[in-house]
Every structure is written in structure tokens, then in C-alpha cells.
Amino acid sequence: MLHWSLIVSALGVIVAVLGAYCGWSLFPIMIHKKVEQSVIIADGSEQYKRFVNLPQPLNFKVYIFNVTNPDMIQNGAIPIVEEIGPYVYRQYRQKKVKHFSRDGSKITYVQNVHFDFDEDASAPYTQSDRIVALNMHMNAFLQVFEREITDILQGFANRLNSRLNRTPGVRVLKRLMERIRGKRKSVLQISENDPGLALLLVHLNANLKAVFNDPRSMFVHTSVREYLFDGVRFCINPQGIAKAICNQIKESGSKTIREQSDGSLAFSFFGHKNGSGHEVYEVHTGKGDATKVLEIQKLDDSHNLQVWLNGSTEGETSVCNQINGTDASSYPPFRQRGDSMYIFSADICRSVQLFYQSDIQYQGIPGFRYSIGENFINDIGPEHDNECFCVDKLANVIKRKNGCLYAGALDLTTCLDAPVILTLPHMLGASNEYRKMIRGLKPDAKKHQTFVDVQTLTGTPLQGGKRVQFNMFLKSINRITITENLTTVLMPAIWVEEGIQLNGEMVNFFKKKLINTLKTLDIVHWAGLCGGMGVAILSLLYYTYQRGRPAKAPVKQVG
């Protein structure tokens, strides 16, 4: 008969095999299916509810570059700036679902965003803080005038013809339009040879005071609340040509400029984002392929952007206009070490590639850290096969001979309909051609690099944020008195961090739903594998030991 220890050893081996099978085959399959079920967006599901209303608000932090020497800058000095902030807002996102596709693999929605100022997180800063900042709307208007002289003159002529027929300068405009129609030159180039345009610039220069509230410099004294959300007012009761200029600005359709109830205009960085959204998104629900969940399929019914330059071949979409990735509120599941992923940001009209950096732990939750690479805004130009980003819309600024900006800067003119330049915060990694012209910048990779920590299985963001800075060239424009002594510099305005840090409630929910289950299955796996192997080995050792002992001599009976 088999010794009992051999039977126990065999049972131990069976338990170990079952433990190995469960841990390396059955459990992963079960977990994979469970995660798939949990991330797919289906009408009425828990994931659908989380999709429509994010379970917690995003953090939106704004840092402002307060200008400390505005009067000296007007006389040609290098700007000195001081970062103040963060001004912290809670950003709530709610999606208004329009419909699912017939097969359920796509969902179309409009996203509404609401900002609430977080006084505790912002302290000691408040929205009533006074700042001296770049007058973005006036500077943008002057540069747009320089860049788009033909379009602006046409608009002026149309409005002046109907409203200001007796205003000096109108007849000049009418004669001038025939000579410059169809041409695109900078104001500097034309005005040097054309006395008619020179006269127009004189009129424009004379009416800047009426349009922009009698500015004494290219900087505005305002409050944080006005600069960011409520709006810095201008075009207050303009008359004559000033009124025509204000109407032209209003009709330009800039998102950052809104008409007030009294007819004046107001500029703000984010006022247009606070409320109902307009962009229509179509994203993948994950049905049929969970690794595509939340990937953007269409924006405003188009698979690609029409913002950047396209290829020379008709119908060819450039890499710059491609829409890749999610909107960064979540990411596809089943992340692998060494992979990369994309996010798409409508605010800067482009897709951004994120690369794996390291393994991390966030409050006991394992994840991967991803960050942007050199190809974000450092590697731009024909030598990197993405010259489509070189829109070359800015005249007389610091740029390369081929029209591309130097490393670390991206021209967003065609994206925002304003001459705004994107960099990383404090111009981190930007070319010295830009950084050397500003005092007060303190770039720090740990503080200013974009990163995100993602849970490996579900793709849930744990912490991180998109960090970008908005700048504008400050420069002299011919015959505009207020700019005549300016030194050409890339002037920082603000930088923002938009991201998430999973709160305690969500961490506990996540641990209860996933991490604790994974730990339990892990315990079962290793307990079965190690326990079974241990029992099998001990039983075999016992059996070997018993076989090796000498047999006892039989006891003789005395009788």
C-alpha cells in the first residue's frame, strides 16, 4: 500500500499546480475580463455615470507673471517678472451625451466645464489681488493688424463706408484697397513705401486711447479675477474710427473677448471656458476593443484638425493635424512598461505623446509614470519631419530663417486666432534666444514638466497634470507710439497646471474595488503555490526519512 506521506505529497503537488494555474492563467483572465467590463462605456453602467460626471473635480492652478518694471520696459529695458500663485480652481466637467453609434462602439457628447475658486488651497492669494500683466488684447490686436493688413483694411473700409463716410481717412482707405487687395505684406513693409497706409496708421495710433482706455504702456493694471475670468474691459463708448475698430474686434470672433451688456468688450483668459462647451467629441466606448476606450475619434465631425499646415499632396493630412489619444481625463487600460500613449488638448490644438518613465506607488496603488518627451515643442522643424507646426504667422519676431520658432516655443496663432506662443512653464528647455531676454524665470523640471501617474490595469489617472505657459511677443510696431521703444522679447503672461490628485475617498473606493481584490487573489495564488509545494516537499522528506530507517527486529515470544 502507498504510504500516507506519498498521498499527502501528491495532494500538495496538485494544490501547487492549481495555485500556479490560478495565479498565472485563470486569475489574470478573470481580472482582464472584469476590467474590460468596468471600463467599457455602456448606457446606464457605472462607468457611464463616471464618464458623464467625473467622480471628483480636476485641479486647475494658475500662476501669473507679475511685471515689476513696466515703465522701464516701455523705454527698452529687459522685462523683470515675478511669479505669483497658484490661484487654485476646482474644475468640474459634465458631459452632455448626444447619442451612441448603432453598434455602441462610439459615443458623441459636448462637455460643459465649471470653475470654482478654492480659497483654502489658494491662500494667501485671492482673486482680488492686483497685478501688472501683459495687455494681451491690445498687443494681440496690434500684431494681428500687422499680420493681416489686407483683411483688417477690408473690414475697416466696409464699416467706415456705411457709418463714417465723412471721417478723414476713409477716402484713403477706398483708394488703398484696390492697390493692396490680394497682397499680404507686413505693416512695416507696406508703410515704408505707401503714404496712404502711413496715414491710416496715424489714425490707428490716435484712436488706441479711445479703444483701450488710454493705455500708458503695454501692460494692464487689473485684478486676478478680471484677468482670468470676469474680463478686462475696453471699447467703452468709442466714437468714430475707434468705434469701427471695436466693431472689427468684436466681429473677429475671438473666444477670449466677449461683449458686455453695455456694449463694451472684455478680455479674459478663461471666461469662455466657464460654462457650456461647443466642441462636439466622438470617442470610443471600448466595446469590441477595451484598449481604445475614450480615444477621440472625431472632433466637430472631423477625424482631423484643419489648424496646422498640411502636405503638398491634395487631401493629405499632416502629422500635426492628426487627432490622437484621449482628453487626459482617463487612459486606455492594460498599460505595459516601456509603452507610450497620446493625449489630445483642444486648448493647444494638438496631440501630445507621453512616454513611460518609471514604476510608482500612489498611496498604496501601483502605477506607471508618463511624461512628455523632447518631441513636444523642442523638436519642431523640417529636420524633425513636423514643419507643419511652423505656421510662420508672426512678422519681425525672434525666429529661425526658415520661419520656425527656436526650440521650446510653438506658435498657436492659427489655433487661437491670436499671436500666442506656447512654452513649458518658465520656458523650461526653451532656447536661450528667448530665455535671455527675461529676468525672473526659474525653470525646474520637477515643478514644470508635464507628467501623469496611471494605474496600470484600468488606466485611471492617479495624479499629475498638463503644464503649459502662454506667452506673446512684445515688439515695436512702426508708427504705433506706445510700442516705439520696445525691445523684441517673448513675454510670459501665465502658466497653468491642469490635472488630478486622487482624493482619499476615491483612493479608498479604488482599493476596495480593485487593489484589495488583487491582493486577495495574490494571497490565494502564492498560498496555493508555496503551501502546496511546501507540503509536497515535507511529505517527500518524511517518506524518504522513513524509508531510510532500519527496520525494527521482531520481538521474540518467551514461552
Coordinates of C-alpha atoms in Angstrom, one line a residue:
M1 CA 0.0 0.0 0.0
L2 CA 1.1 3.6 -0.7
H3 CA 2.5 5.3 2.4
W4 CA 0.2 8.1 3.6
S5 CA 3.0 10.7 3.1
L6 CA 3.1 10.0 -0.6
I7 CA -0.6 10.7 -0.8
V8 CA -0.2 14.0 1.1
S9 CA 2.8 14.9 -1.2
A10 CA 0.7 14.2 -4.3
L11 CA -2.1 16.4 -2.9
G12 CA 0.4 19.1 -2.2
V13 CA 1.6 19.0 -5.8
I14 CA -1.9 19.2 -7.1
V15 CA -2.6 22.3 -4.8
A16 CA 0.7 23.9 -6.0
V17 CA -0.3 23.3 -9.7
L18 CA -3.7 24.7 -9.1
G19 CA -2.2 27.7 -7.4
A20 CA 0.2 28.3 -10.3
Y21 CA -2.6 27.9 -12.8
C22 CA -4.9 30.3 -11.0
G23 CA -2.2 32.9 -10.4
W24 CA -0.7 32.9 -13.8
S25 CA -3.6 31.9 -16.0
L26 CA -7.1 31.8 -14.5
F27 CA -6.9 34.9 -12.3
P28 CA -5.3 37.2 -15.0
I29 CA -8.1 36.2 -17.4
M30 CA -10.7 36.8 -14.8
I31 CA -9.2 40.2 -13.9
H32 CA -8.8 41.1 -17.6
K33 CA -12.5 40.4 -18.3
K34 CA -13.5 42.2 -15.1
V35 CA -11.5 45.3 -16.0
E36 CA -12.9 45.2 -19.6
Q37 CA -16.4 45.2 -18.2
S38 CA -15.7 48.0 -15.8
V39 CA -14.1 50.4 -18.4
I40 CA -16.5 49.9 -21.3
I41 CA -19.0 52.8 -21.5
A42 CA -22.4 51.3 -21.9
D43 CA -25.7 53.2 -21.3
G44 CA -26.7 53.0 -17.7
S45 CA -23.5 51.4 -16.4
E46 CA -21.4 52.6 -13.5
Q47 CA -18.6 53.6 -16.0
Y48 CA -21.2 55.6 -18.0
K49 CA -22.1 57.6 -14.8
R50 CA -18.4 58.3 -14.1
F51 CA -18.0 59.2 -17.7
V52 CA -20.8 61.8 -17.7
N53 CA -19.8 63.3 -14.3
L54 CA -16.2 62.9 -13.2
P55 CA -16.2 61.5 -9.7
Q56 CA -14.0 64.3 -8.4
P57 CA -13.1 67.7 -9.9
L58 CA -9.8 68.4 -11.6
N59 CA -7.3 70.8 -10.1
F60 CA -6.7 73.9 -12.2
K61 CA -3.8 76.0 -11.0
V62 CA -2.9 79.3 -12.5
Y63 CA 0.4 81.1 -12.0
I64 CA 0.7 84.8 -13.2
F65 CA 3.9 86.6 -14.2
N66 CA 3.5 89.9 -12.4
V67 CA 5.6 92.6 -14.3
T68 CA 7.7 94.6 -11.8
N69 CA 9.3 97.2 -14.2
P70 CA 6.6 98.2 -16.8
D71 CA 7.8 101.8 -17.2
M72 CA 11.3 100.7 -17.8
I73 CA 10.2 98.2 -20.4
Q74 CA 8.4 100.9 -22.3
N75 CA 11.9 102.6 -22.6
G76 CA 13.6 99.5 -24.0
A77 CA 14.6 97.6 -20.8
I78 CA 14.5 93.8 -20.4
P79 CA 11.3 92.7 -18.6
I80 CA 11.6 91.6 -15.0
V81 CA 8.8 89.3 -13.9
E82 CA 7.7 87.7 -10.6
E83 CA 5.6 84.5 -10.4
I84 CA 2.6 84.8 -8.1
G85 CA 0.2 82.0 -7.3
P86 CA -1.0 79.4 -7.5
Y87 CA -4.6 80.5 -7.8
V88 CA -6.4 77.2 -7.5
Y89 CA -9.7 76.4 -9.0
R90 CA -11.8 73.2 -8.9
Q91 CA -12.7 72.3 -12.5
Y92 CA -15.9 70.3 -12.8
R93 CA -16.6 68.5 -16.1
Q94 CA -20.0 67.3 -17.1
K95 CA -20.7 65.7 -20.5
K96 CA -24.0 66.1 -22.3
V97 CA -24.3 62.9 -24.3
K98 CA -25.9 63.4 -27.7
H99 CA -26.1 59.7 -28.9
F100 CA -24.4 56.3 -29.2
S101 CA -23.4 54.9 -32.5
R102 CA -25.6 52.0 -33.8
D103 CA -23.1 49.3 -32.8
G104 CA -22.4 51.0 -29.4
S105 CA -18.7 51.5 -30.1
K106 CA -18.8 55.3 -30.3
I107 CA -20.4 58.0 -28.1
T108 CA -20.9 61.6 -29.0
Y109 CA -21.1 64.4 -26.5
V110 CA -20.5 68.1 -25.6
Q111 CA -18.5 68.8 -22.5
N112 CA -19.5 71.6 -20.0
V113 CA -16.9 72.9 -17.7
H114 CA -17.3 74.9 -14.5
F115 CA -14.7 76.6 -12.3
D116 CA -14.9 77.2 -8.6
F117 CA -12.2 79.2 -6.8
D118 CA -10.7 77.3 -3.9
E119 CA -9.9 79.9 -1.3
D120 CA -8.2 77.4 1.1
A121 CA -5.9 75.9 -1.5
S122 CA -5.1 79.3 -2.9
A123 CA -4.3 81.1 0.4
P124 CA -2.7 83.6 0.9
Y125 CA -3.6 84.5 -2.7
T126 CA -7.1 85.8 -3.5
Q127 CA -8.9 86.7 -6.7
S128 CA -8.9 90.4 -5.7
D129 CA -5.1 90.6 -5.8
R130 CA -3.9 93.4 -8.0
I131 CA -1.4 92.5 -10.8
V132 CA 0.5 94.2 -13.6
A133 CA 0.4 91.9 -16.6
L134 CA 0.8 92.0 -20.3
N135 CA -2.1 93.7 -22.1
M136 CA -2.9 90.6 -24.2
H137 CA -5.9 92.0 -26.1
M138 CA -4.2 95.3 -27.2
N139 CA -0.9 93.5 -28.1
A140 CA -2.8 90.8 -30.0
F141 CA -4.8 93.4 -31.9
L142 CA -1.7 95.3 -33.0
Q143 CA 0.1 92.2 -34.1
V144 CA -3.0 90.9 -35.9
F145 CA -3.2 94.2 -37.6
E146 CA 0.3 93.9 -38.7
R147 CA -0.1 90.3 -39.9
E148 CA -3.5 90.5 -41.6
I149 CA -3.4 94.0 -43.1
T150 CA -5.5 93.2 -46.1
D151 CA -8.4 91.6 -44.2
I152 CA -8.4 94.3 -41.5
L153 CA -8.4 97.1 -44.0
Q154 CA -11.3 95.5 -45.9
G155 CA -13.2 95.3 -42.7
F156 CA -12.4 98.9 -41.8
A157 CA -13.4 100.0 -45.3
N158 CA -16.8 98.2 -45.2
R159 CA -17.7 99.6 -41.8
L160 CA -16.4 103.1 -42.5
N161 CA -18.2 103.3 -45.8
S162 CA -21.5 102.7 -44.2
R163 CA -21.1 104.7 -40.9
L164 CA -18.3 107.2 -41.2
N165 CA -18.3 108.5 -44.8
R166 CA -17.1 111.9 -43.7
T167 CA -14.4 110.7 -41.4
P168 CA -10.9 111.7 -42.5
G169 CA -9.0 108.7 -43.9
V170 CA -12.0 106.9 -45.5
R171 CA -11.2 108.1 -49.0
V172 CA -7.6 107.0 -48.4
L173 CA -8.9 103.5 -47.5
K174 CA -11.0 103.2 -50.6
R175 CA -8.1 104.1 -52.9
L176 CA -5.8 101.9 -50.9
M177 CA -7.9 98.8 -51.0
E178 CA -7.5 98.4 -54.8
R179 CA -3.8 98.6 -54.6
I180 CA -3.3 96.1 -51.8
R181 CA -6.1 93.6 -52.4
G182 CA -4.8 90.1 -52.7
K183 CA -1.4 91.1 -51.3
R184 CA -0.1 90.0 -47.9
K185 CA 2.7 92.2 -46.5
S186 CA 3.6 93.3 -43.1
V187 CA 2.6 96.8 -42.0
L188 CA 6.3 97.6 -41.8
Q189 CA 6.9 96.6 -45.4
I190 CA 4.0 98.5 -46.8
S191 CA 4.1 101.6 -44.7
E192 CA 7.6 102.4 -45.7
N193 CA 6.6 102.9 -49.3
D194 CA 2.9 103.8 -49.1
P195 CA 1.9 107.2 -47.7
G196 CA -1.8 106.1 -47.7
L197 CA -1.2 103.3 -45.2
A198 CA 1.1 105.5 -43.2
L199 CA -1.8 107.9 -42.8
L200 CA -4.1 105.0 -41.7
L201 CA -1.5 104.0 -39.1
V202 CA -1.6 107.6 -37.8
H203 CA -5.3 107.3 -37.4
L204 CA -5.0 103.9 -35.7
N205 CA -2.4 105.3 -33.4
A206 CA -4.5 108.3 -32.5
N207 CA -7.5 106.0 -31.7
L208 CA -5.8 103.5 -29.5
K209 CA -6.6 105.6 -26.4
A210 CA -10.3 105.5 -27.2
V211 CA -10.2 101.8 -27.8
F212 CA -8.0 100.6 -25.0
N213 CA -8.9 103.0 -22.2
D214 CA -6.0 105.5 -22.6
P215 CA -3.1 103.0 -22.1
R216 CA 0.2 104.3 -20.8
S217 CA 2.1 101.1 -21.5
M218 CA 1.7 97.7 -23.0
F219 CA 0.7 96.4 -19.5
V220 CA -2.5 96.5 -17.7
H221 CA -3.2 97.1 -14.0
T222 CA -6.1 94.8 -13.1
S223 CA -7.2 92.1 -10.7
V224 CA -6.7 88.4 -11.0
R225 CA -10.4 87.8 -11.2
E226 CA -10.7 90.2 -14.2
Y227 CA -7.6 88.9 -16.0
L228 CA -8.6 85.3 -15.7
F229 CA -12.4 85.1 -15.8
D230 CA -14.5 88.3 -15.5
G231 CA -12.7 90.2 -18.1
V232 CA -10.6 93.4 -18.5
R233 CA -13.0 95.9 -20.2
F234 CA -12.2 98.1 -23.2
C235 CA -14.0 99.7 -26.1
I236 CA -16.1 101.8 -23.6
N237 CA -18.2 104.3 -25.5
P238 CA -15.9 104.6 -28.6
Q239 CA -16.7 107.1 -31.3
G240 CA -15.7 107.5 -34.9
I241 CA -12.8 105.3 -36.2
A242 CA -12.4 103.9 -32.6
K243 CA -16.0 102.5 -32.9
A244 CA -15.2 100.9 -36.2
I245 CA -12.1 99.3 -34.7
C246 CA -14.1 98.0 -31.8
N247 CA -16.7 96.5 -34.1
Q248 CA -13.9 94.9 -36.1
I249 CA -12.5 93.3 -32.9
K250 CA -16.0 92.1 -31.9
E251 CA -16.7 90.5 -35.3
S252 CA -13.3 88.8 -35.3
G253 CA -14.9 86.1 -33.1
S254 CA -12.1 85.7 -30.6
K255 CA -13.1 83.3 -27.8
T256 CA -11.3 85.4 -25.2
I257 CA -13.2 88.5 -25.9
R258 CA -16.9 88.9 -25.0
E259 CA -19.4 91.7 -25.5
Q260 CA -20.8 93.1 -22.2
S261 CA -24.4 94.3 -21.6
D262 CA -23.4 97.9 -22.0
G263 CA -21.8 97.3 -25.4
S264 CA -18.2 97.4 -24.2
L265 CA -15.8 94.4 -24.7
A266 CA -13.9 92.4 -22.1
F267 CA -10.9 90.2 -22.4
S268 CA -10.3 87.2 -20.1
F269 CA -8.1 84.1 -20.4
F270 CA -10.7 81.5 -19.3
G271 CA -14.1 83.2 -19.2
H272 CA -15.1 81.4 -22.4
K273 CA -14.3 78.0 -20.9
N274 CA -16.5 78.6 -17.9
G275 CA -19.9 77.2 -19.0
S276 CA -21.4 75.3 -21.9
G277 CA -18.9 73.7 -24.3
H278 CA -19.2 74.0 -28.1
E279 CA -16.8 71.3 -29.4
V280 CA -18.6 68.1 -30.3
Y281 CA -16.5 65.0 -29.4
E282 CA -16.9 61.4 -30.6
V283 CA -14.9 58.9 -28.6
H284 CA -14.6 55.1 -28.5
T285 CA -16.6 53.4 -25.8
G286 CA -14.3 50.4 -25.6
K287 CA -16.9 48.0 -27.0
G288 CA -15.1 45.4 -29.1
D289 CA -11.6 46.7 -28.0
A290 CA -11.2 47.9 -24.5
T291 CA -7.7 49.3 -25.2
K292 CA -9.4 52.0 -27.3
V293 CA -11.7 53.3 -24.7
L294 CA -12.1 57.1 -24.6
E295 CA -9.8 57.6 -27.6
I296 CA -11.1 60.6 -29.6
Q297 CA -12.5 59.5 -33.0
K298 CA -13.9 62.8 -34.2
L299 CA -13.9 66.5 -33.2
D300 CA -16.7 68.6 -34.6
D301 CA -17.5 65.7 -37.1
S302 CA -14.0 65.6 -38.4
H303 CA -11.3 62.9 -38.0
N304 CA -8.5 65.5 -38.3
L305 CA -7.9 69.2 -37.5
Q306 CA -7.6 71.9 -40.1
V307 CA -5.4 74.1 -38.0
W308 CA -1.8 73.4 -39.0
L309 CA -0.2 73.2 -42.4
N310 CA -1.0 70.1 -44.5
G311 CA 1.2 68.2 -47.0
S312 CA 1.6 69.3 -50.6
T313 CA -0.4 66.4 -51.9
E314 CA -4.1 67.3 -52.1
G315 CA -6.2 65.7 -49.3
E316 CA -3.0 64.7 -47.4
T317 CA -3.4 65.3 -43.6
S318 CA -0.1 66.2 -41.9
V319 CA 1.0 64.7 -38.6
C320 CA 0.3 68.0 -36.9
N321 CA -3.4 67.8 -37.8
Q322 CA -3.9 64.3 -36.6
I323 CA -6.1 63.7 -33.5
N324 CA -4.7 61.0 -31.3
G325 CA -5.4 59.8 -27.8
T326 CA -7.9 60.7 -25.0
D327 CA -8.7 64.1 -23.4
A328 CA -6.5 63.2 -20.4
S329 CA -9.4 62.6 -18.0
S330 CA -8.7 58.9 -18.3
Y331 CA -6.5 56.5 -20.3
P332 CA -6.8 53.1 -22.0
P333 CA -6.4 50.1 -19.7
F334 CA -3.7 47.4 -19.5
R335 CA -0.6 49.6 -19.6
Q336 CA 2.8 48.0 -20.3
R337 CA 6.2 49.1 -19.2
G338 CA 8.1 51.0 -21.9
D339 CA 4.9 51.9 -23.9
S340 CA 3.7 55.4 -24.8
M341 CA 0.3 57.0 -25.2
Y342 CA -1.3 60.1 -26.5
I343 CA -3.4 62.9 -25.1
F344 CA -5.2 65.5 -27.2
S345 CA -5.6 69.0 -25.9
A346 CA -8.2 71.2 -27.7
D347 CA -6.7 74.3 -25.9
I348 CA -3.5 74.0 -27.9
C349 CA -5.0 72.2 -30.9
R350 CA -2.6 69.2 -30.9
S351 CA -1.9 65.7 -29.8
V352 CA 0.9 65.2 -27.3
Q353 CA 2.8 61.9 -26.9
L354 CA 3.6 60.7 -23.3
F355 CA 6.4 58.2 -22.6
Y356 CA 6.8 55.7 -19.8
Q357 CA 9.3 56.9 -17.2
S358 CA 9.1 54.6 -14.1
D359 CA 7.0 52.5 -11.8
I360 CA 5.4 54.4 -9.0
Q361 CA 3.2 53.9 -5.9
Y362 CA 0.4 56.3 -5.1
Q363 CA -1.0 55.8 -1.6
G364 CA -0.5 52.0 -2.0
I365 CA -1.8 51.9 -5.6
P366 CA 0.8 50.7 -8.2
G367 CA 1.1 52.6 -11.4
F368 CA 3.3 53.9 -14.2
R369 CA 4.6 57.4 -14.6
Y370 CA 4.5 59.0 -18.0
S371 CA 5.9 62.4 -19.2
I372 CA 6.3 64.4 -22.4
G373 CA 9.4 63.9 -24.5
E374 CA 11.7 66.2 -26.4
N375 CA 9.4 66.0 -29.4
F376 CA 6.7 68.1 -27.7
I377 CA 7.9 71.6 -28.6
N378 CA 11.7 71.2 -28.6
D379 CA 11.9 69.1 -31.8
I380 CA 10.0 71.1 -34.3
G381 CA 11.0 71.9 -37.9
P382 CA 11.8 70.3 -41.2
E383 CA 14.7 68.4 -39.6
H384 CA 12.2 66.6 -37.4
D385 CA 9.6 66.0 -40.2
N386 CA 7.0 68.2 -38.5
E387 CA 7.5 71.6 -40.2
C388 CA 3.7 71.7 -40.4
F389 CA 3.9 73.3 -36.9
C390 CA 5.9 76.2 -38.4
V391 CA 2.9 78.3 -39.5
D392 CA 5.2 81.4 -39.8
K393 CA 2.4 83.9 -38.9
L394 CA 4.5 86.4 -37.0
A395 CA 6.4 89.3 -38.5
N396 CA 9.6 90.7 -37.1
V397 CA 10.0 88.4 -34.2
I398 CA 12.8 86.2 -32.9
K399 CA 12.6 83.1 -35.1
R400 CA 14.8 81.0 -37.4
K401 CA 15.4 81.8 -41.0
N402 CA 13.0 79.1 -42.2
G403 CA 10.1 80.7 -40.3
C404 CA 10.1 78.1 -37.4
L405 CA 10.5 79.4 -33.9
Y406 CA 13.5 78.3 -31.9
A407 CA 13.4 75.2 -29.7
G408 CA 10.9 75.2 -26.9
A409 CA 8.3 77.5 -28.4
L410 CA 5.2 76.8 -30.6
D411 CA 3.2 79.4 -32.5
L412 CA -0.5 79.0 -31.6
T413 CA -1.7 81.8 -33.9
T414 CA -3.7 79.5 -36.2
C415 CA -5.1 77.6 -33.2
L416 CA -6.3 80.5 -31.1
D417 CA -6.7 83.2 -33.7
A418 CA -4.3 85.3 -31.7
P419 CA -0.5 85.5 -31.7
V420 CA 0.0 83.4 -28.6
I421 CA 3.2 81.4 -28.1
L422 CA 3.3 78.1 -26.1
T423 CA 6.2 77.1 -24.0
L424 CA 6.7 75.0 -20.9
P425 CA 6.4 76.9 -17.6
H426 CA 9.3 79.3 -17.0
M427 CA 10.4 78.5 -20.6
L428 CA 11.8 75.2 -19.4
G429 CA 14.0 73.8 -22.1
A430 CA 13.5 76.7 -24.4
S431 CA 16.2 78.2 -26.5
N432 CA 18.4 80.9 -24.9
E433 CA 17.2 83.3 -27.6
Y434 CA 14.0 83.6 -25.6
R435 CA 15.1 83.0 -22.0
K436 CA 18.0 85.5 -22.0
M437 CA 15.5 88.3 -22.7
I438 CA 13.5 87.9 -19.5
R439 CA 14.6 88.2 -15.9
G440 CA 12.8 86.3 -13.1
L441 CA 12.4 82.9 -14.8
K442 CA 13.3 79.9 -12.7
P443 CA 12.8 76.7 -14.7
D444 CA 12.6 73.5 -12.7
A445 CA 11.9 70.1 -14.3
K446 CA 10.2 68.7 -11.2
K447 CA 7.8 71.7 -11.0
H448 CA 7.3 72.5 -14.6
Q449 CA 7.3 69.2 -16.6
T450 CA 4.1 67.6 -17.7
F451 CA 3.6 64.1 -16.2
V452 CA 0.8 61.7 -15.2
D453 CA 0.7 58.7 -12.9
V454 CA -1.6 56.0 -14.3
Q455 CA -3.0 52.8 -12.7
T456 CA -1.6 50.0 -14.7
L457 CA -4.7 47.9 -15.2
T458 CA -7.5 50.3 -15.5
G459 CA -5.8 53.4 -17.0
T460 CA -7.2 55.6 -14.2
P461 CA -5.1 58.7 -13.6
L462 CA -3.8 58.8 -10.0
Q463 CA -2.0 62.2 -10.0
G464 CA -0.3 64.6 -12.4
G465 CA -1.1 67.4 -14.7
K466 CA -0.6 69.2 -18.0
R467 CA 1.7 72.2 -17.5
V468 CA 2.0 74.8 -20.2
Q469 CA 2.8 78.5 -20.4
F470 CA 1.2 81.2 -22.6
N471 CA 3.4 84.0 -23.9
M472 CA 3.3 86.7 -26.6
F473 CA 6.0 88.6 -28.4
L474 CA 6.4 92.2 -27.3
K475 CA 7.9 94.3 -30.0
S476 CA 7.9 97.7 -31.8
I477 CA 5.4 98.3 -34.5
N478 CA 6.0 101.1 -36.9
R479 CA 4.1 104.4 -36.3
I480 CA 2.5 103.0 -33.1
T481 CA 3.8 105.3 -30.5
I482 CA 3.2 103.1 -27.5
T483 CA 5.4 100.4 -28.9
E484 CA 8.2 102.6 -30.4
N485 CA 10.9 102.0 -27.8
L486 CA 10.1 98.3 -27.0
T487 CA 12.8 95.6 -27.3
T488 CA 11.6 92.5 -29.0
V489 CA 11.1 89.8 -26.4
L490 CA 9.0 86.7 -25.8
M491 CA 6.9 88.0 -22.9
P492 CA 5.4 85.4 -20.4
A493 CA 1.8 86.0 -19.2
I494 CA 0.6 83.0 -17.3
W495 CA 1.3 79.3 -16.9
V496 CA -1.3 76.7 -15.9
E497 CA -1.4 73.2 -14.4
E498 CA -4.5 71.1 -15.2
G499 CA -4.6 67.7 -13.6
I500 CA -5.8 65.5 -10.8
Q501 CA -4.7 64.1 -7.5
L502 CA -6.9 61.2 -6.4
N503 CA -8.6 62.1 -3.1
G504 CA -8.9 59.9 -0.1
E505 CA -12.5 58.9 -0.9
M506 CA -11.5 57.8 -4.4
V507 CA -8.4 56.0 -3.2
N508 CA -10.5 54.0 -0.7
F509 CA -13.0 53.2 -3.4
F510 CA -10.3 52.1 -5.8
K511 CA -8.6 50.0 -3.2
K512 CA -11.9 48.3 -2.2
K513 CA -12.9 47.6 -5.7
L514 CA -9.6 46.6 -7.2
I515 CA -6.5 46.6 -5.1
N516 CA -7.9 44.5 -2.2
T517 CA -9.3 42.0 -4.7
L518 CA -5.9 41.8 -6.4
K519 CA -4.2 41.3 -3.0
T520 CA -6.7 38.5 -2.1
L521 CA -6.1 36.7 -5.4
D522 CA -2.4 37.2 -5.0
I523 CA -2.5 35.6 -1.5
V524 CA -4.6 32.7 -2.9
H525 CA -2.1 32.3 -5.7
W526 CA 1.0 32.2 -3.6
A527 CA -0.6 30.3 -0.7
G528 CA -1.7 27.6 -3.1
L529 CA 1.7 27.5 -4.9
C530 CA 4.0 27.8 -2.0
G531 CA 1.8 25.9 0.5
G532 CA 1.2 23.1 -1.9
M533 CA 4.9 22.8 -2.8
G534 CA 5.9 23.1 0.9
V535 CA 3.5 20.2 1.9
A536 CA 4.7 18.1 -1.0
I537 CA 8.4 18.6 -0.2
L538 CA 7.9 18.0 3.5
S539 CA 5.9 14.9 2.9
L540 CA 8.5 13.5 0.5
L541 CA 11.2 14.2 3.0
Y542 CA 9.3 12.4 5.7
Y543 CA 8.7 9.5 3.4
T544 CA 12.4 9.4 2.4
Y545 CA 13.3 9.6 6.1
Q546 CA 11.0 6.7 7.0
R547 CA 12.3 4.5 4.1
G548 CA 15.9 5.1 5.3
R549 CA 15.4 4.0 8.9
P550 CA 16.4 0.4 9.8
A551 CA 13.5 -2.0 10.3
K552 CA 12.9 -2.9 14.0
A553 CA 13.7 -6.6 14.9
P554 CA 10.7 -8.7 15.7
V555 CA 10.1 -9.3 19.4
K556 CA 10.6 -12.9 20.3
Q557 CA 7.9 -14.6 22.4
V558 CA 9.1 -16.3 25.6
G559 CA 7.2 -19.4 26.4

